[in-house]
């Protein structure tokens, strides 16, 4: 399945350079975008570990895509979403370790 999005490395570079133009979106706060992506990562992996009890075992940057929402008045209309790729290796987290 094809997923339209931006490699997470590109988002990291945009945040580091304080410029979102390379992402194809308006010049809004790169810091705000970076914090939103970081929060999404924490929420995603926390839910996998603590709620569902399964963890993606290959979460390197090549397996993380950021899906940017449409813009409204030069700002993102919603927080970005994450797409995790390569679901070949998961492990169960036992209840006693959660």
Short mmCIF file of C-alpha atoms in Angstrom, two decimals:
data_model
loop_
_atom_site.label_atom_id
_atom_site.label_comp_id
_atom_site.label_asym_id
_atom_site.label_seq_id
_atom_site.Cartn_x
_atom_site.Cartn_y
_atom_site.Cartn_z
CA UNK A 1 0.00 0.00 0.00
CA UNK A 2 1.31 3.47 -0.88
CA UNK A 3 1.22 6.10 1.84
CA UNK A 4 1.55 9.75 0.85
CA UNK A 5 3.74 11.54 3.35
CA UNK A 6 7.07 13.07 4.21
CA UNK A 7 10.03 11.07 5.56
CA UNK A 8 10.59 11.89 9.21
CA UNK A 9 14.21 12.82 8.38
CA UNK A 10 12.87 15.65 6.20
CA UNK A 11 10.74 16.92 9.09
CA UNK A 12 13.76 16.78 11.44
CA UNK A 13 15.84 18.75 8.93
CA UNK A 14 13.08 21.35 8.52
CA UNK A 15 12.86 21.78 12.29
CA UNK A 16 16.64 21.99 12.62
CA UNK A 17 16.81 24.58 9.80
CA UNK A 18 13.71 26.39 11.14
CA UNK A 19 12.08 26.24 7.70
CA UNK A 20 9.08 24.25 6.57
CA UNK A 21 9.27 25.33 2.91
CA UNK A 22 11.11 22.12 2.02
CA UNK A 23 8.08 20.15 3.21
CA UNK A 24 5.79 21.81 0.72
CA UNK A 25 3.85 23.73 3.33
CA UNK A 26 3.70 27.39 4.30
CA UNK A 27 6.23 29.01 6.57
CA UNK A 28 4.65 28.32 9.91
CA UNK A 29 6.46 27.47 13.09
CA UNK A 30 8.91 24.66 12.46
CA UNK A 31 9.27 24.30 16.23
CA UNK A 32 5.49 23.78 16.58
CA UNK A 33 5.58 21.13 13.85
CA UNK A 34 8.55 19.41 15.51
CA UNK A 35 6.83 19.34 18.90
CA UNK A 36 3.66 17.98 17.35
CA UNK A 37 5.56 15.16 15.59
CA UNK A 38 7.48 14.38 18.79
CA UNK A 39 4.21 14.21 20.76
CA UNK A 40 2.72 11.90 18.14
CA UNK A 41 5.74 9.59 18.40
CA UNK A 42 5.47 9.43 22.18
CA UNK A 43 1.72 8.82 22.07
CA UNK A 44 2.06 6.14 19.37
CA UNK A 45 4.77 4.11 21.04
CA UNK A 46 3.28 4.58 24.53
CA UNK A 47 -0.06 3.23 23.30
CA UNK A 48 1.66 0.26 21.63
CA UNK A 49 3.62 -0.57 24.76
CA UNK A 50 1.24 0.27 27.61
CA UNK A 51 -2.22 -0.15 26.05
CA UNK A 52 -1.97 -2.79 23.34
CA UNK A 53 1.02 -4.76 24.59
CA UNK A 54 2.76 -5.03 21.23
CA UNK A 55 5.75 -3.03 20.05
CA UNK A 56 7.09 -2.31 16.55
CA UNK A 57 10.67 -3.60 16.66
CA UNK A 58 12.15 -1.73 13.68
CA UNK A 59 11.30 1.96 14.20
CA UNK A 60 14.27 3.54 12.41
CA UNK A 61 13.71 6.81 10.47
CA UNK A 62 13.24 4.97 7.17
CA UNK A 63 10.15 3.30 8.63
CA UNK A 64 8.46 6.50 9.83
CA UNK A 65 6.44 8.74 7.52
CA UNK A 66 4.78 11.99 8.60
CA UNK A 67 1.41 12.73 7.03
CA UNK A 68 0.85 16.49 6.98
CA UNK A 69 -2.79 17.62 7.08
CA UNK A 70 -4.13 20.26 4.69
CA UNK A 71 -3.46 23.88 5.52
CA UNK A 72 -5.96 26.55 6.48
CA UNK A 73 -4.82 30.17 6.31
CA UNK A 74 -1.17 29.11 6.11
CA UNK A 75 -1.35 26.84 9.16
CA UNK A 76 -1.74 23.09 9.43
CA UNK A 77 -5.42 22.30 10.02
CA UNK A 78 -4.69 19.45 12.44
CA UNK A 79 -1.71 17.74 14.05
CA UNK A 80 0.38 15.62 11.68
CA UNK A 81 -0.16 11.86 11.70
CA UNK A 82 2.46 9.14 11.69
CA UNK A 83 2.60 6.10 9.46
CA UNK A 84 4.79 3.23 10.57
CA UNK A 85 6.17 1.05 7.80
CA UNK A 86 7.63 -2.47 7.74
CA UNK A 87 5.45 -4.43 10.11
CA UNK A 88 7.51 -7.59 9.84
CA UNK A 89 8.74 -7.66 13.43
CA UNK A 90 6.60 -7.08 16.52
CA UNK A 91 7.01 -8.38 20.02
CA UNK A 92 4.48 -8.84 22.76
CA UNK A 93 5.05 -6.94 25.98
CA UNK A 94 3.91 -9.00 28.93
CA UNK A 95 1.51 -7.35 31.36
CA UNK A 96 4.08 -7.47 34.18
CA UNK A 97 6.44 -5.29 32.10
CA UNK A 98 3.90 -2.65 31.12
#
